[in-house]
């Protein structure tokens, strides 16, 4: 019989799969002896079964009942008991944090009787009891019963008028409860469920169901969180921050999640319950303010923060509540942080002796490094600052202002850059946040919804710009000094400083890019942190890093960024521009002589190209791929030609070209006359390229060419081409490896044979993916990928991240059988995947020698290759 429920005393932080992040960490804190209200966790396994079967799995109800009884015994109160009720919260909590995406219901157990019992417990504090009760109906109504939350909000607003919620007295709140109950009756046709156990049971199911709420699905897709994990549910005794001014609730970070600076960061709200802090109901005070309100709790909080940092050896974020002077911990986790903070914190923790350099490298990611390479605003450019908010998520974003998520999506779809401006965001704004270049809010702190979600997405965000007045309905906001900005006006927001500018501010390269460019010694502490971690990653990694580069400029950048060679130098562009003329001659040639003439004309041009690249690479290996695409790609467009050939001025050549284009036309050019096939069909083409490479290598001392044959499927193809290449190399006296791409499934499956004729393999995983799945990259991504992602057929496009199960299997087979046939076979990858973090880890695991990616991705690849090696040897730190 499966065990579905774990008491907080039973779990620990390593059980996130089962207990979710929240539950695992509540258990961890409980076992550390920290003040956590008691409770228990229903596993994500129960949720998965519930979602699959459409009903609560057998045995769960009894198990929950048993744990509830134990909780009641421990607390000395029974759930919802009239005279002296125990109240609980029912909280979602999945393996990966999904802030605000799923549901939580507080104050479960209240009804018309127990509300009096709660007042009695609180020493006759009626106001508090009725406030808790109205919160329950409001939250339960919205999340469990599916009632539009605005109905409750509006009733509350009407009652409040210009006052704050804390100004409402007991009588008014009691009246509000009646109004709320009326809303429930009207909207559902039923009374608000008074039975506490029924409340709890319904809430648990609502939390299960919230796993598949549209916003949760969207968030998971954005964050690449698997769709089938399910969420755990935590049930815990309530503690109350809404007793009065001696109580309150807050959130805190052990370090600044924006910059990584050590200190006290957080927000606190007196006389409030959890949700209020992040929802921006009232303005919070900075955490330091707690010191003067409740010194004892403040000191205790700082002490616990230190305990947590030392225990988790990382930045933690914390949710806490103070109930009449007693501090309770309600949540902690290793906190999300900006990319810059991640690099700073990792090195700080090393300097504090909490972690090793090896571990530090595993604490930062290639995606974070990529973010640091984003451009920022040009500090020298003139700009008109209109306000300043909080620097919630770094970066520089410029775009047209929009005031709703719908409009953001609409304009972004039309290719516009937009900045989403809201008073505060809520989970329904997610699609707009994804569509926008940046997010700007006038309320809420660094822990507000906007800030947390934007940081998670790496999206620029300025929040809590209180000088702005946002008039959503009128689609405009005002800033001090009589500035009015309407929908469609352009603003620039700086998520690193919090500044907001009117109009477009030009952007410049990041300091980290300048560092990689070798501009100077690392000056600021962020660049120093990057430098230290990159050096260590380079020492640790086993994979070599090469670049995909076709020009001397790209080759030079690749070198500066730490590339150790070129893994893919395409030769196609060497047939473009004014050289098209020569390709046309080649195609139109009817005699061997004419063809050779065209090839002879191309050879010196290609040779010059290669010289430039060899020089830029300065002795590092350069893998040159012989011409790959079908010839008609170099010829004029068939429509243009048809029109031209039909006119009076048409030349004989035009007509012959048209005939040639028609002759070369293919139904499926991707699967047509290209790559090695072209080399075998057009005599002299590959020979010309090999000769150009050899001649160029001769002129550049130290040049290390490697000749790569594309699209090979059978060893016989390779043998035919190879023989000629080897002969030409011998004639010129140049040494070069001759190898092949593995990009056709048949090549992968016969790799043992192919290795007999190849000194290296380079996996062309774009074509390999295309051919393994049987779909054309150019057509399918827009046609049906989003449907496939919705259906969970793949979690991420197989062109973005290597499909390990299918395409990866082909890579594995080819690597193993190739090496078995030729132990010194050199193995690399040159598809887009060479710069994708997950795929790089795969390449490390399979034992490739190098990955090759675009020059700008090289730092990311270096870091991820280092991480792959370190995670490999120390699986504990993943
Ligand atoms: P989320 O995952 O969206 O942060 P939580 O489950 O953390 O949702 O709950 C939201 C808020 O409710 C938290 O800020 C927390 O402080 C408060 N809360 C949850 N459980 C309790 C409880 N037992 N007592 C008091 N406050 C609670
Ligand atoms: Mg929370
Ligand atoms: Mg290819």
mmCIF file of C-alpha atoms in Angstrom, residues 423-717:
data_model
loop_
_atom_site.group_PDB
_atom_site.id
_atom_site.type_symbol
_atom_site.label_atom_id
_atom_site.label_comp_id
_atom_site.label_asym_id
_atom_site.label_seq_id
_atom_site.Cartn_x
_atom_site.Cartn_y
_atom_site.Cartn_z
ATOM 1 C CA UNK A 423 -0.132 48.889 -10.996
ATOM 2 C CA UNK A 424 0.842 45.405 -9.866
ATOM 3 C CA UNK A 425 0.821 42.125 -11.714
ATOM 4 C CA UNK A 426 -0.979 38.955 -10.766
ATOM 5 C CA UNK A 427 -0.686 35.441 -12.104
ATOM 6 C CA UNK A 428 -3.144 36.252 -14.895
ATOM 7 C CA UNK A 429 -0.573 38.639 -16.363
ATOM 8 C CA UNK A 430 1.818 35.841 -17.165
ATOM 9 C CA UNK A 431 1.171 35.709 -20.905
ATOM 10 C CA UNK A 432 1.714 39.480 -21.135
ATOM 11 C CA UNK A 433 4.925 39.250 -19.133
ATOM 12 C CA UNK A 434 6.224 36.589 -21.470
ATOM 13 C CA UNK A 435 5.321 38.680 -24.518
ATOM 14 C CA UNK A 436 6.832 41.914 -23.155
ATOM 15 C CA UNK A 437 10.465 43.033 -23.328
ATOM 16 C CA UNK A 438 10.133 44.417 -19.836
ATOM 17 C CA UNK A 439 7.708 44.839 -16.969
ATOM 18 C CA UNK A 440 7.045 48.029 -15.020
ATOM 19 C CA UNK A 441 4.812 48.270 -11.955
ATOM 20 C CA UNK A 442 3.949 51.144 -9.670
ATOM 21 C CA UNK A 443 3.420 49.050 -6.569
ATOM 22 C CA UNK A 444 4.961 46.122 -4.781
ATOM 23 C CA UNK A 445 8.509 45.428 -3.642
ATOM 24 C CA UNK A 446 11.281 43.143 -4.741
ATOM 25 C CA UNK A 447 9.252 40.213 -3.571
ATOM 26 C CA UNK A 448 6.099 41.191 -5.433
ATOM 27 C CA UNK A 449 4.668 38.910 -8.062
ATOM 28 C CA UNK A 450 6.077 40.979 -10.911
ATOM 29 C CA UNK A 451 9.583 40.908 -9.463
ATOM 30 C CA UNK A 452 9.687 37.226 -8.615
ATOM 31 C CA UNK A 453 8.267 36.051 -11.900
ATOM 32 C CA UNK A 454 10.356 38.421 -14.040
ATOM 33 C CA UNK A 455 13.553 37.359 -12.281
ATOM 34 C CA UNK A 456 12.651 33.749 -12.871
ATOM 35 C CA UNK A 457 12.222 34.431 -16.568
ATOM 36 C CA UNK A 458 15.300 36.617 -16.880
ATOM 37 C CA UNK A 459 13.064 39.460 -17.973
ATOM 38 C CA UNK A 460 13.873 43.083 -17.255
ATOM 39 C CA UNK A 461 11.626 44.448 -14.504
ATOM 40 C CA UNK A 462 11.281 47.674 -12.566
ATOM 41 C CA UNK A 463 8.699 47.433 -9.818
ATOM 42 C CA UNK A 464 7.177 49.645 -7.149
ATOM 43 C CA UNK A 465 7.756 52.913 -9.033
ATOM 44 C CA UNK A 466 5.442 54.734 -6.683
ATOM 45 C CA UNK A 467 5.820 58.116 -8.356
ATOM 46 C CA UNK A 468 3.886 56.743 -11.281
ATOM 47 C CA UNK A 469 0.124 56.818 -11.333
ATOM 48 C CA UNK A 470 -1.129 54.044 -13.524
ATOM 49 C CA UNK A 471 -4.594 54.478 -15.002
ATOM 50 C CA UNK A 472 -5.151 51.116 -16.566
ATOM 51 C CA UNK A 473 -8.629 51.769 -17.912
ATOM 52 C CA UNK A 474 -7.526 54.993 -19.617
ATOM 53 C CA UNK A 475 -4.355 53.309 -20.886
ATOM 54 C CA UNK A 476 -1.979 55.928 -19.599
ATOM 55 C CA UNK A 477 0.276 56.661 -16.661
ATOM 56 C CA UNK A 478 1.532 59.905 -15.247
ATOM 57 C CA UNK A 479 4.949 60.695 -13.821
ATOM 58 C CA UNK A 480 6.099 63.659 -11.697
ATOM 59 C CA UNK A 481 6.447 66.932 -13.541
ATOM 60 C CA UNK A 482 3.262 66.603 -15.548
ATOM 61 C CA UNK A 483 4.522 63.791 -17.768
ATOM 62 C CA UNK A 484 1.804 61.631 -19.280
ATOM 63 C CA UNK A 485 2.647 58.423 -21.124
ATOM 64 C CA UNK A 486 -0.075 56.761 -23.150
ATOM 65 C CA UNK A 487 -0.367 53.365 -24.768
ATOM 66 C CA UNK A 488 2.005 53.170 -27.707
ATOM 67 C CA UNK A 489 4.503 55.728 -26.367
ATOM 68 C CA UNK A 490 8.045 54.400 -26.083
ATOM 69 C CA UNK A 491 9.817 54.091 -22.730
ATOM 70 C CA UNK A 492 13.120 52.542 -21.696
ATOM 71 C CA UNK A 493 13.444 50.767 -18.374
ATOM 72 C CA UNK A 494 16.648 49.787 -16.623
ATOM 73 C CA UNK A 495 16.159 46.735 -14.450
ATOM 74 C CA UNK A 496 19.665 47.084 -13.048
ATOM 75 C CA UNK A 497 19.167 50.578 -11.597
ATOM 76 C CA UNK A 498 15.363 50.872 -11.521
ATOM 77 C CA UNK A 499 15.380 53.946 -13.703
ATOM 78 C CA UNK A 500 12.615 54.745 -16.159
ATOM 79 C CA UNK A 501 13.225 56.924 -19.226
ATOM 80 C CA UNK A 502 10.929 58.497 -21.731
ATOM 81 C CA UNK A 503 11.685 57.486 -25.314
ATOM 82 C CA UNK A 504 14.301 55.126 -26.649
ATOM 83 C CA UNK A 505 17.706 54.987 -24.954
ATOM 84 C CA UNK A 506 20.501 53.354 -26.995
ATOM 85 C CA UNK A 507 22.006 50.181 -25.594
ATOM 86 C CA UNK A 508 25.648 49.041 -25.389
ATOM 87 C CA UNK A 509 27.541 45.830 -24.705
ATOM 88 C CA UNK A 510 27.764 44.412 -21.220
ATOM 89 C CA UNK A 511 30.898 44.605 -19.106
ATOM 90 C CA UNK A 512 31.045 40.828 -19.115
ATOM 91 C CA UNK A 513 31.196 40.794 -22.907
ATOM 92 C CA UNK A 514 33.947 43.382 -22.752
ATOM 93 C CA UNK A 515 35.803 41.125 -20.374
ATOM 94 C CA UNK A 516 35.459 38.174 -22.735
ATOM 95 C CA UNK A 517 36.614 40.408 -25.551
ATOM 96 C CA UNK A 518 39.766 40.782 -23.504
ATOM 97 C CA UNK A 519 39.249 44.514 -23.097
ATOM 98 C CA UNK A 520 40.925 44.842 -19.723
ATOM 99 C CA UNK A 521 41.561 43.294 -16.365
ATOM 100 C CA UNK A 522 38.335 42.603 -14.527
ATOM 101 C CA UNK A 523 37.348 45.785 -12.738
ATOM 102 C CA UNK A 524 34.006 45.396 -11.053
ATOM 103 C CA UNK A 525 33.233 42.595 -8.648
ATOM 104 C CA UNK A 526 30.753 40.941 -10.989
ATOM 105 C CA UNK A 527 33.337 40.583 -13.733
ATOM 106 C CA UNK A 528 35.816 39.297 -11.166
ATOM 107 C CA UNK A 529 33.332 36.652 -10.064
ATOM 108 C CA UNK A 530 32.726 35.618 -13.675
ATOM 109 C CA UNK A 531 36.469 35.470 -14.272
ATOM 110 C CA UNK A 532 37.099 33.214 -11.283
ATOM 111 C CA UNK A 533 34.279 30.838 -12.114
ATOM 112 C CA UNK A 534 35.161 30.668 -15.812
ATOM 113 C CA UNK A 535 38.772 29.843 -15.043
ATOM 114 C CA UNK A 536 37.699 27.071 -12.742
ATOM 115 C CA UNK A 537 35.180 25.735 -15.259
ATOM 116 C CA UNK A 538 37.933 25.677 -17.898
ATOM 117 C CA UNK A 539 40.164 23.664 -15.592
ATOM 118 C CA UNK A 540 37.405 21.233 -14.787
ATOM 119 C CA UNK A 541 35.941 20.592 -18.202
ATOM 120 C CA UNK A 542 36.835 17.628 -20.329
ATOM 121 C CA UNK A 543 35.000 18.809 -23.448
ATOM 122 C CA UNK A 544 36.837 20.999 -25.911
ATOM 123 C CA UNK A 545 34.994 24.089 -27.166
ATOM 124 C CA UNK A 546 35.000 25.082 -30.791
ATOM 125 C CA UNK A 547 33.064 27.603 -32.794
ATOM 126 C CA UNK A 548 30.857 27.560 -35.824
ATOM 127 C CA UNK A 549 32.484 30.332 -37.819
ATOM 128 C CA UNK A 550 32.667 31.052 -41.522
ATOM 129 C CA UNK A 551 34.533 34.344 -41.635
ATOM 130 C CA UNK A 552 37.814 35.664 -40.234
ATOM 131 C CA UNK A 553 35.831 38.103 -38.044
ATOM 132 C CA UNK A 554 33.805 35.317 -36.465
ATOM 133 C CA UNK A 555 36.912 33.196 -36.153
ATOM 134 C CA UNK A 556 38.731 35.990 -34.344
ATOM 135 C CA UNK A 557 35.829 36.535 -31.953
ATOM 136 C CA UNK A 558 35.700 32.800 -31.325
ATOM 137 C CA UNK A 559 39.370 32.883 -30.322
ATOM 138 C CA UNK A 560 38.867 35.835 -28.009
ATOM 139 C CA UNK A 561 35.919 34.139 -26.341
ATOM 140 C CA UNK A 562 38.020 31.066 -25.648
ATOM 141 C CA UNK A 563 37.207 28.863 -28.615
ATOM 142 C CA UNK A 564 39.856 26.214 -29.178
ATOM 143 C CA UNK A 565 39.180 25.732 -32.850
ATOM 144 C CA UNK A 566 36.500 25.885 -35.477
ATOM 145 C CA UNK A 567 34.175 22.930 -35.443
ATOM 146 C CA UNK A 568 32.190 24.027 -38.447
ATOM 147 C CA UNK A 569 33.350 26.358 -41.188
ATOM 148 C CA UNK A 570 30.651 26.394 -43.833
ATOM 149 C CA UNK A 571 31.768 27.105 -47.370
ATOM 150 C CA UNK A 572 28.396 28.100 -48.836
ATOM 151 C CA UNK A 573 28.886 31.823 -48.499
ATOM 152 C CA UNK A 574 31.982 31.428 -50.628
ATOM 153 C CA UNK A 575 29.654 30.813 -53.546
ATOM 154 C CA UNK A 576 27.478 33.849 -53.012
ATOM 155 C CA UNK A 577 27.588 37.518 -53.957
ATOM 156 C CA UNK A 578 29.455 38.291 -57.141
ATOM 157 C CA UNK A 579 30.619 34.697 -57.283
ATOM 158 C CA UNK A 580 27.103 33.563 -58.172
ATOM 159 C CA UNK A 581 28.125 34.265 -61.725
ATOM 160 C CA UNK A 582 30.714 31.505 -61.502
ATOM 161 C CA UNK A 583 28.242 29.064 -59.999
ATOM 162 C CA UNK A 584 25.902 29.816 -62.872
ATOM 163 C CA UNK A 585 28.690 29.034 -65.298
ATOM 164 C CA UNK A 586 29.330 25.820 -63.434
ATOM 165 C CA UNK A 587 25.711 24.758 -63.641
ATOM 166 C CA UNK A 588 25.366 25.728 -67.300
ATOM 167 C CA UNK A 589 28.580 24.045 -68.383
ATOM 168 C CA UNK A 590 27.880 21.385 -70.952
ATOM 169 C CA UNK A 591 31.462 20.254 -71.486
ATOM 170 C CA UNK A 592 34.123 19.071 -69.039
ATOM 171 C CA UNK A 593 36.232 21.947 -70.203
ATOM 172 C CA UNK A 594 33.651 24.604 -69.436
ATOM 173 C CA UNK A 595 33.005 23.108 -66.039
ATOM 174 C CA UNK A 596 36.690 22.986 -65.170
ATOM 175 C CA UNK A 597 37.012 26.594 -66.248
ATOM 176 C CA UNK A 598 34.319 27.662 -63.817
ATOM 177 C CA UNK A 599 35.919 25.646 -61.027
ATOM 178 C CA UNK A 600 39.351 27.061 -61.786
ATOM 179 C CA UNK A 601 37.912 30.536 -61.435
ATOM 180 C CA UNK A 602 36.422 29.715 -58.035
ATOM 181 C CA UNK A 603 39.527 28.090 -56.585
ATOM 182 C CA UNK A 604 41.709 31.150 -55.886
ATOM 183 C CA UNK A 605 38.746 32.941 -54.355
ATOM 184 C CA UNK A 606 38.122 30.074 -51.953
ATOM 185 C CA UNK A 607 41.804 29.810 -51.199
ATOM 186 C CA UNK A 608 41.876 33.458 -50.137
ATOM 187 C CA UNK A 609 38.862 32.870 -47.861
ATOM 188 C CA UNK A 610 40.578 29.976 -46.139
ATOM 189 C CA UNK A 611 43.798 31.899 -45.682
ATOM 190 C CA UNK A 612 41.879 34.553 -43.756
ATOM 191 C CA UNK A 613 40.343 31.989 -41.471
ATOM 192 C CA UNK A 614 43.560 30.030 -40.857
ATOM 193 C CA UNK A 615 45.308 33.268 -39.961
ATOM 194 C CA UNK A 616 42.580 34.252 -37.542
ATOM 195 C CA UNK A 617 42.725 30.830 -35.886
ATOM 196 C CA UNK A 618 46.470 30.990 -35.428
ATOM 197 C CA UNK A 619 47.277 27.293 -35.446
ATOM 198 C CA UNK A 620 44.044 26.037 -33.922
ATOM 199 C CA UNK A 621 42.168 23.349 -35.857
ATOM 200 C CA UNK A 622 39.619 24.403 -38.459
ATOM 201 C CA UNK A 623 37.025 21.906 -39.610
ATOM 202 C CA UNK A 624 35.907 22.884 -43.090
ATOM 203 C CA UNK A 625 32.734 21.406 -44.418
ATOM 204 C CA UNK A 626 32.648 20.980 -48.164
ATOM 205 C CA UNK A 627 29.677 22.475 -49.934
ATOM 206 C CA UNK A 628 26.399 21.203 -48.550
ATOM 207 C CA UNK A 629 23.213 22.802 -49.959
ATOM 208 C CA UNK A 630 21.668 21.961 -53.321
ATOM 209 C CA UNK A 631 23.036 24.002 -56.210
ATOM 210 C CA UNK A 632 19.777 25.681 -57.127
ATOM 211 C CA UNK A 633 20.053 27.655 -53.889
ATOM 212 C CA UNK A 634 22.809 29.637 -55.589
ATOM 213 C CA UNK A 635 20.827 30.322 -58.718
ATOM 214 C CA UNK A 636 18.303 33.114 -59.299
ATOM 215 C CA UNK A 637 14.753 32.683 -58.118
ATOM 216 C CA UNK A 638 12.662 30.613 -60.501
ATOM 217 C CA UNK A 639 9.826 33.144 -60.617
ATOM 218 C CA UNK A 640 12.144 36.049 -61.419
ATOM 219 C CA UNK A 641 13.834 33.984 -64.048
ATOM 220 C CA UNK A 642 10.567 32.910 -65.660
ATOM 221 C CA UNK A 643 9.467 36.502 -65.948
ATOM 222 C CA UNK A 644 12.796 37.596 -67.334
ATOM 223 C CA UNK A 645 13.076 34.719 -69.813
ATOM 224 C CA UNK A 646 9.649 35.577 -71.203
ATOM 225 C CA UNK A 647 10.573 39.168 -72.102
ATOM 226 C CA UNK A 648 12.071 40.408 -75.367
ATOM 227 C CA UNK A 649 15.329 41.366 -73.704
ATOM 228 C CA UNK A 650 15.923 37.830 -72.435
ATOM 229 C CA UNK A 651 19.331 36.504 -73.334
ATOM 230 C CA UNK A 652 20.203 33.020 -74.315
ATOM 231 C CA UNK A 653 21.808 32.599 -70.902
ATOM 232 C CA UNK A 654 18.582 33.578 -69.138
ATOM 233 C CA UNK A 655 16.732 30.889 -71.011
ATOM 234 C CA UNK A 656 19.387 28.286 -70.333
ATOM 235 C CA UNK A 657 19.451 29.249 -66.667
ATOM 236 C CA UNK A 658 15.707 28.864 -66.435
ATOM 237 C CA UNK A 659 15.950 25.427 -67.981
ATOM 238 C CA UNK A 660 18.695 24.523 -65.504
ATOM 239 C CA UNK A 661 16.689 25.756 -62.531
ATOM 240 C CA UNK A 662 13.718 23.734 -63.704
ATOM 241 C CA UNK A 663 15.912 20.695 -64.170
ATOM 242 C CA UNK A 664 17.374 21.103 -60.684
ATOM 243 C CA UNK A 665 14.017 21.751 -59.034
ATOM 244 C CA UNK A 666 13.353 19.315 -56.217
ATOM 245 C CA UNK A 667 10.205 18.314 -54.352
ATOM 246 C CA UNK A 668 12.174 17.887 -51.101
ATOM 247 C CA UNK A 669 15.429 19.802 -51.440
ATOM 248 C CA UNK A 670 16.428 18.837 -47.896
ATOM 249 C CA UNK A 671 16.465 15.237 -49.051
ATOM 250 C CA UNK A 672 17.727 15.921 -52.534
ATOM 251 C CA UNK A 673 20.928 16.466 -54.440
ATOM 252 C CA UNK A 674 23.123 18.010 -51.778
ATOM 253 C CA UNK A 675 26.190 17.311 -49.656
ATOM 254 C CA UNK A 676 28.324 14.366 -50.646
ATOM 255 C CA UNK A 677 25.836 13.527 -53.388
ATOM 256 C CA UNK A 678 26.621 16.815 -55.100
ATOM 257 C CA UNK A 679 30.317 16.100 -54.775
ATOM 258 C CA UNK A 680 29.879 12.752 -56.471
ATOM 259 C CA UNK A 681 27.645 14.077 -59.237
ATOM 260 C CA UNK A 682 29.602 17.177 -60.206
ATOM 261 C CA UNK A 683 33.109 16.068 -61.020
ATOM 262 C CA UNK A 684 35.817 18.337 -59.753
ATOM 263 C CA UNK A 685 33.700 20.339 -57.295
ATOM 264 C CA UNK A 686 35.000 18.784 -54.071
ATOM 265 C CA UNK A 687 38.486 18.436 -55.569
ATOM 266 C CA UNK A 688 38.540 22.175 -56.199
ATOM 267 C CA UNK A 689 37.586 22.861 -52.583
ATOM 268 C CA UNK A 690 40.148 20.443 -51.178
ATOM 269 C CA UNK A 691 42.840 21.978 -53.371
ATOM 270 C CA UNK A 692 41.901 25.464 -52.189
ATOM 271 C CA UNK A 693 42.120 24.301 -48.573
ATOM 272 C CA UNK A 694 45.474 22.607 -49.112
ATOM 273 C CA UNK A 695 46.967 25.600 -50.951
ATOM 274 C CA UNK A 696 45.758 27.958 -48.263
ATOM 275 C CA UNK A 697 47.156 25.768 -45.493
ATOM 276 C CA UNK A 698 50.503 25.761 -47.226
ATOM 277 C CA UNK A 699 50.647 29.525 -47.061
ATOM 278 C CA UNK A 700 49.714 29.878 -43.407
ATOM 279 C CA UNK A 701 52.338 28.294 -41.155
ATOM 280 C CA UNK A 702 50.774 26.081 -38.513
ATOM 281 C CA UNK A 703 47.374 25.938 -40.179
ATOM 282 C CA UNK A 704 45.439 22.854 -39.120
ATOM 283 C CA UNK A 705 42.678 22.087 -41.589
ATOM 284 C CA UNK A 706 40.234 19.230 -41.155
ATOM 285 C CA UNK A 707 38.134 18.308 -44.149
ATOM 286 C CA UNK A 708 34.554 17.345 -43.438
ATOM 287 C CA UNK A 709 32.191 15.644 -45.873
ATOM 288 C CA UNK A 710 28.525 16.406 -45.317
ATOM 289 C CA UNK A 711 25.446 14.196 -45.552
ATOM 290 C CA UNK A 712 27.219 10.875 -45.828
ATOM 291 C CA UNK A 713 24.892 7.902 -45.380
ATOM 292 C CA UNK A 714 27.056 5.028 -46.592
ATOM 293 C CA UNK A 715 30.757 4.305 -46.261
ATOM 294 C CA UNK A 716 31.020 3.910 -50.042
ATOM 295 C CA UNK A 717 30.118 7.572 -50.554
#
